[in-house]
């Protein structure tokens, strides 16, 4: 199947999926709720048991088909920062170090025709031909000249551009002159020295070759050392004479000696010699006399002649026909051209498979002539070894004469030769191309079907390269090459080291439409490995190819995403690339495709949107002109809507694109330097406000990927607007007046006095006019009313102070302050500071560390530390920011007062001693004006920093301190993974899933029909070692594992299988913040690889994988689920529940709404008003009906919600009437009825409700008087359990009958345990886990079930 079809089929499937998910989003957002619910339930029904009976379909409602949080991004967000394509190191080894050319060729022939040298005894008949000429067929002198000219022509065929000089039967002087002339003319290029010594004695053991005296009466020796000193390097020698190995040995000794005596590097000197030191050349008449030279310079003729004698054709074929092979060597459509092409492919392949890679690069890819000679040398080895003569080379090659690719050559030669008589007779006869290349491509395809990284690499790779030259095989070769590159970075590296790069670069000049998507795919793979190719692409104008492809609407969006990726790599940190792409109009093209695609348009492929954003971000990253282009093209307005896209990757990429539009370098001109550009500067700042406003709306996004980018963007903003932000930050920690000062210590304890830590949702409502005219927060704005109290640092009189006291300092410390008001107002700056503080306390450790670095940029750690000491003495520059990029608190640890992690808020600490006010202010002012220096990391430089210098010059040093974005590098990883085939492990996953579904269905049926159960058989009991008792507990469905957590958020995992005492498998802390408190543990994806969701009482959610393996737990994602709580609330007391059916997480607490998170999108998709003044104390999501959940309130009321209906609230009731106390536990009754609920209040009564039919409870159980602490409702069995502070657990049936009472009596002594703090049923079995306040935990089963 062609790569195109393959990609097509895969892409078309993916685009269909995209459409459906888009529709889905629209359904859920437009509130015709039933559409999405039908879809979900139909999906549920049509799982692997699709055509089963109706009862199975109902029971399948119990098995949710959704899985969440198993994307690539959840694999290692916390673990490591991805690197992206590299442009150094391992990667660029494939590039030929330095291309070289052989510029000059010296041919020395010592034939002395008709006089045999004394040390040779010739046989008869004897080999006579030199350059295919019989020297005895004409006068000796004429023969000598003809042979010299012919040899020169034979070499020219391999390197036409070199200069050829020859000396025939020369003297030492003539050779010296020849060598010096050649080196002079070649300059630093390579010189080839060819020596034919058939008319002189063998070389001597001392390493001398023989020449003549002037009168030809004597042989004169020429030491190799002299020759070497004349020719210098780089050079290549060909010695065609008997005992040629002598010379090679002498050369090696000479070089070893010279390299050891001098410090110079080893010489670039290559030797080819016809035989070993003890051998003489073959004399058999079947060979020419210069068989070695013939192999090197006329390989096809030599190979065919030699092969003919061994072939089945030797009787029928006339040798003379070999000289008449029709065609040209460089025309592949002719017989001679094809033979030459096949020969090149075969020899290249043998070399690539046998030689070490670096040697292959040096000999076969660096210099055209050297490569040709070495390919032909492989033939010489094959032919001459058949005559018991071994050609040798330096560097030495492994033996290749028996390589099986020679068989393929023999076959191809035979097929071509069999056509030869017909073609010679009839010049018009049609030549049949050889099947060689087709067969080799098939062999390569077979390898692709069965090969892998661990197997031997495919031998045919060099042949695939050769085939790219031919139009008839090109399409298939590219498709197969694409499949090969898709196997992983190792495959790309292998293909590049074969030499594929120049070929695919040249192919970008073709306009063939069917090659486009394959070429884009191949370049995607190459650039995912090696970024350095960006330079070659721009130099050759290759970027325009990808821009055209990106703009074409015929291609699939996923393919166009690849083009966007290629362009992003081209412009990544490459100014020439950025300029070229801007000239080609890339900004407008990207923005055009980001704008309003219609709902059912497949172009909304998330990958495409993601890479359009990343490409734009890279295009204008640190490139002011491009940023201006982007702003003029309304980029902020076009990118902002993408911040609400369902895919976190798209949102994060949009944040990256917006963040890189913020100009870092213009810190100085922002403070009013550069008057002419006043208007532009205002425009720019207005654009920056709109960007920041957009970014703040996702500052508390559910995906760490997005928040990390927001933190990085705020870091850029903090850098550009450093002065204003510092003054706001300073004002934050500034005491107001004495009266306020006196109340400060108490303020420090009331955590609620601070603005809501997460301002995301509030900002959505903040529009321009809610900011007062003078730039302060107007009291009617949501920001002000959401809990900024008048004593708080954001209050009105504070901003006056900051205006007068700090911002308008005039000229202080040589910094010119702009005195006209800027459009960027203090409210905006305050919101930024708040967002930065929130990010510094993010539940994800990686984001928190970025947030702390951002705070360090605006000097928060500094501003808070200094006033304590500021008794008038000046602050030394050396004490400025010391924040380190490490994950620890770095420099902030010293002044922990800046962020006292209480309750997820920031209490403001007072200085221990309140200094007199004026002093205090000067101290602060000192700090601020002193610290506003672009050179954040150069504390030792004095105050006279070149602040007024151009913004660009100090850019490099200052930007190195900024936190770096990771979304681009992280996104690049997608393209280095296989894209064409999904990994094979899906079969295992499916079969495990089917097994689990089967297990679940069997056990659900058992539970539903189970007889009444007392649960008084304690099958396990153990000491949890929790200091504060077990706060929450859960049982895993498919393994005997129990997970518990205590108030200090320590999570422990035990196996309760064998013995009464459970064994500890793992124990870890949910987080390191000082403020602890856990609210709930849930299992996410319980039918697959389950994840552990741990909800803290401050509303922070952390989800762990591999949590049962000791020390190997990994944080998959973390976010804050509760935003904008009520003022004056001490702690949030979050209540959370997870619903697998819908993929929704419901969270609430001390606030007037219920947050609805979609964990697949990692997005807050709704905030449901709870329609009650009091807060929610219990929350339960239906495990059967997606979108249904019930909430119990502090005032004893119960409400049922259905998020699929427009009004959300289904009904409300007040069942707990006798004594109104908080609802402690709530749950849906087992079965498919969505309106049957059990609710338990602290007063001890349990109410059974059927909300749709009757507002009042139809059954009430007085379970525990005034002390009910926990309620558990079994998912499928008709049984509930309640726990009491009075150390007992009661078990009831759904009819209200008490089935049993469990009093904790440990077997060794009859002693009660502490109050019951948590209860949980096993999802598919009748097992109850109970945790108590005194660190004891137990598991109970039915009487008749034995310990497992």
Coordinates of N, CA and C in Angstrom, one line a residue, residues 682-773:
X682 N 2.4 53.0 22.0 CA 1.1 52.9 22.7 C 0.3 51.7 22.1
X683 N 0.3 51.6 20.8 CA -0.4 50.6 20.1 C 0.1 49.2 20.6
X684 N 1.5 49.2 20.7 CA 2.1 47.9 21.1 C 1.7 47.5 22.5
X685 N 1.6 48.5 23.4 CA 1.3 48.2 24.8 C -0.2 47.8 24.8
X686 N -1.0 48.5 24.0 CA -2.4 48.1 24.0 C -2.6 46.6 23.6
X687 N -1.8 46.3 22.5 CA -1.8 44.9 22.1 C -1.3 43.9 23.2
X688 N -0.3 44.4 23.9 CA 0.2 43.5 25.0 C -0.8 43.4 26.1
X689 N -1.6 44.4 26.4 CA -2.7 44.3 27.4 C -3.6 43.2 26.9
X690 N -4.0 43.3 25.7 CA -5.0 42.3 25.2 C -4.4 40.9 25.3
X691 N -3.1 40.8 25.0 CA -2.5 39.5 25.1 C -2.5 39.0 26.5
X692 N -2.1 39.9 27.5 CA -2.1 39.5 28.9 C -3.5 39.1 29.4
X693 N -4.5 39.9 28.9 CA -5.8 39.6 29.4 C -6.2 38.2 28.9
X694 N -5.9 37.9 27.7 CA -6.2 36.5 27.2 C -5.4 35.5 28.0
X695 N -4.2 35.7 28.3 CA -3.4 34.7 29.0 C -3.9 34.5 30.4
X696 N -4.3 35.6 31.0 CA -4.8 35.4 32.4 C -6.0 34.6 32.4
X697 N -6.8 34.5 31.3 CA -8.0 33.7 31.3 C -7.7 32.2 31.4
X698 N -6.4 31.8 31.0 CA -6.1 30.4 31.1 C -5.0 30.2 32.2
X699 N -4.8 31.2 33.1 CA -3.8 31.0 34.1 C -4.1 29.8 35.0
X700 N -5.4 29.5 35.1 CA -5.7 28.3 36.0 C -6.4 27.2 35.1
X701 N -5.8 27.0 34.0 CA -6.3 26.0 33.1 C -6.1 24.6 33.8
X702 N -6.8 23.6 33.3 CA -6.7 22.3 33.9 C -5.5 21.5 33.5
X703 N -4.8 22.0 32.4 CA -3.7 21.2 31.9 C -2.4 21.9 32.3
X704 N -1.5 21.1 33.0 CA -0.2 21.7 33.3 C 0.6 22.2 32.1
X705 N 0.3 21.6 31.0 CA 1.0 22.0 29.7 C 0.7 23.5 29.4
X706 N -0.6 23.8 29.6 CA -1.0 25.2 29.3 C -0.5 26.2 30.4
X707 N -0.7 25.8 31.7 CA -0.2 26.7 32.7 C 1.3 27.0 32.7
X708 N 2.0 25.9 32.3 CA 3.5 26.1 32.2 C 3.8 27.2 31.1
X709 N 3.0 27.2 30.0 CA 3.3 28.2 29.0 C 2.8 29.6 29.5
X710 N 1.7 29.6 30.2 CA 1.3 30.9 30.8 C 2.4 31.5 31.7
X711 N 3.0 30.6 32.5 CA 4.0 31.1 33.4 C 5.2 31.6 32.7
X712 N 5.6 30.9 31.6 CA 6.7 31.4 30.8 C 6.4 32.7 30.1
X713 N 5.1 32.8 29.6 CA 4.8 34.1 29.0 C 4.7 35.2 30.0
X714 N 4.2 34.9 31.2 CA 4.2 36.0 32.2 C 5.7 36.4 32.6
X715 N 6.6 35.4 32.5 CA 8.0 35.7 32.7 C 8.5 36.7 31.7
X716 N 8.1 36.5 30.5 CA 8.5 37.5 29.4 C 7.9 38.9 29.7
X717 N 6.7 38.8 30.1 CA 6.0 40.1 30.4 C 6.6 40.8 31.6
X718 N 7.0 40.0 32.6 CA 7.6 40.6 33.8 C 8.9 41.2 33.4
X719 N 9.6 40.6 32.4 CA 10.9 41.1 32.0 C 10.7 42.5 31.3
X720 N 9.7 42.5 30.4 CA 9.5 43.7 29.6 C 8.9 44.8 30.5
X721 N 8.0 44.5 31.4 CA 7.4 45.5 32.2 C 7.9 45.5 33.7
X722 N 9.2 45.3 33.8 CA 9.7 45.0 35.1 C 9.4 46.1 36.1
X723 N 9.6 47.3 35.7 CA 9.5 48.4 36.7 C 8.1 48.5 37.3
X724 N 7.1 48.5 36.4 CA 5.8 48.7 36.9 C 5.4 47.5 37.8
X725 N 5.8 46.3 37.4 CA 5.4 45.2 38.2 C 6.1 45.2 39.5
X726 N 7.4 45.6 39.5 CA 8.1 45.7 40.8 C 7.4 46.6 41.7
X727 N 7.0 47.8 41.2 CA 6.4 48.7 42.1 C 5.1 48.2 42.7
X728 N 4.3 47.5 41.9 CA 3.1 46.9 42.4 C 3.4 45.8 43.4
X729 N 4.4 45.0 43.1 CA 4.8 44.0 44.1 C 5.3 44.6 45.4
X730 N 6.0 45.7 45.3 CA 6.5 46.4 46.5 C 5.3 46.9 47.3
X731 N 4.4 47.5 46.5 CA 3.2 48.0 47.2 C 2.4 46.9 48.0
X732 N 2.5 45.7 47.4 CA 1.9 44.6 48.0 C 2.2 44.4 49.5
X733 N 3.5 44.6 49.7 CA 4.0 44.3 51.1 C 4.2 45.5 51.9
X734 N 3.6 46.6 51.5 CA 3.8 47.9 52.2 C 2.7 48.1 53.2
X735 N 3.1 48.4 54.4 CA 2.1 48.7 55.5 C 1.3 50.0 55.1
X736 N 0.1 50.1 55.4 CA -0.7 51.3 55.0 C -0.6 52.5 55.9
X737 N -1.1 52.4 57.1 CA -1.1 53.5 58.1 C -1.0 52.8 59.4
X738 N -0.8 53.7 60.5 CA -0.6 53.0 61.7 C -1.7 52.2 62.2
X739 N -3.0 52.7 61.9 CA -4.1 51.9 62.4 C -4.1 50.6 61.7
X740 N -3.8 50.6 60.4 CA -3.8 49.3 59.7 C -2.7 48.5 60.1
X741 N -1.6 49.2 60.4 CA -0.4 48.4 60.8 C -0.7 47.6 62.1
X742 N -1.5 48.3 63.0 CA -1.8 47.6 64.2 C -2.6 46.3 64.0
X743 N -3.4 46.4 63.0 CA -4.3 45.2 62.7 C -3.6 44.2 61.8
X744 N -2.4 44.5 61.4 CA -1.8 43.6 60.5 C -1.5 42.2 61.0
X745 N -1.0 42.1 62.2 CA -0.8 40.7 62.7 C -2.0 39.9 62.6
X746 N -3.2 40.5 63.0 CA -4.4 39.7 62.9 C -4.7 39.4 61.5
X747 N -4.5 40.4 60.6 CA -4.8 40.1 59.2 C -4.0 38.9 58.7
X748 N -2.7 38.9 59.2 CA -1.9 37.8 58.7 C -2.5 36.5 59.0
X749 N -3.3 36.4 60.0 CA -3.8 35.1 60.3 C -5.1 34.8 59.6
X750 N -5.8 35.8 59.2 CA -7.1 35.6 58.5 C -6.8 35.3 57.1
X751 N -6.8 34.1 56.7 CA -6.3 33.8 55.3 C -7.3 34.3 54.3
X752 N -8.5 34.5 54.7 CA -9.5 34.9 53.7 C -9.3 36.3 53.2
X753 N -8.5 37.1 53.9 CA -8.5 38.5 53.5 C -7.8 38.8 52.2
X754 N -7.3 37.8 51.6 CA -6.6 38.0 50.4 C -7.5 37.7 49.2
X755 N -7.2 38.3 48.1 CA -8.0 38.0 46.9 C -7.9 36.6 46.5
X756 N -9.0 36.1 45.9 CA -9.0 34.8 45.4 C -7.8 34.5 44.7
X757 N -7.2 33.3 45.0 CA -5.9 33.0 44.3 C -6.0 32.8 42.9
X758 N -7.1 32.3 42.4 CA -7.1 32.0 41.0 C -8.1 33.0 40.4
X759 N -7.6 33.8 39.4 CA -8.4 34.9 38.9 C -8.9 34.5 37.6
X760 N -8.7 33.3 37.1 CA -9.1 33.0 35.7 C -10.5 33.3 35.5
X761 N -11.5 32.6 36.1 CA -12.9 32.8 35.8 C -13.3 34.3 36.0
X762 N -12.7 34.9 37.0 CA -13.2 36.3 37.3 C -12.8 37.2 36.1
X763 N -11.7 36.9 35.6 CA -11.2 37.8 34.5 C -12.1 37.7 33.3
X764 N -12.7 36.5 33.1 CA -13.5 36.3 31.9 C -14.6 37.4 31.9
X765 N -15.0 37.8 33.1 CA -16.0 38.8 33.1 C -15.4 40.2 33.1
X766 N -14.2 40.4 33.3 CA -13.6 41.7 33.4 C -13.4 42.3 32.0
X767 N -14.2 43.3 31.7 CA -13.9 43.9 30.4 C -13.3 45.3 30.6
X768 N -13.0 46.0 29.6 CA -12.2 47.2 29.7 C -12.9 48.2 30.6
X769 N -14.2 48.4 30.5 CA -14.8 49.5 31.2 C -14.9 49.2 32.7
X770 N -14.7 48.0 33.2 CA -14.8 47.8 34.6 C -13.5 48.3 35.3
X771 N -12.5 48.7 34.5 CA -11.3 49.2 35.1 C -11.6 50.7 35.2
X772 N -11.4 51.3 36.4 CA -11.7 52.7 36.5 C -10.9 53.6 35.6
X773 N -11.4 54.8 35.5 CA -10.7 55.7 34.5 C -9.2 55.9 34.9

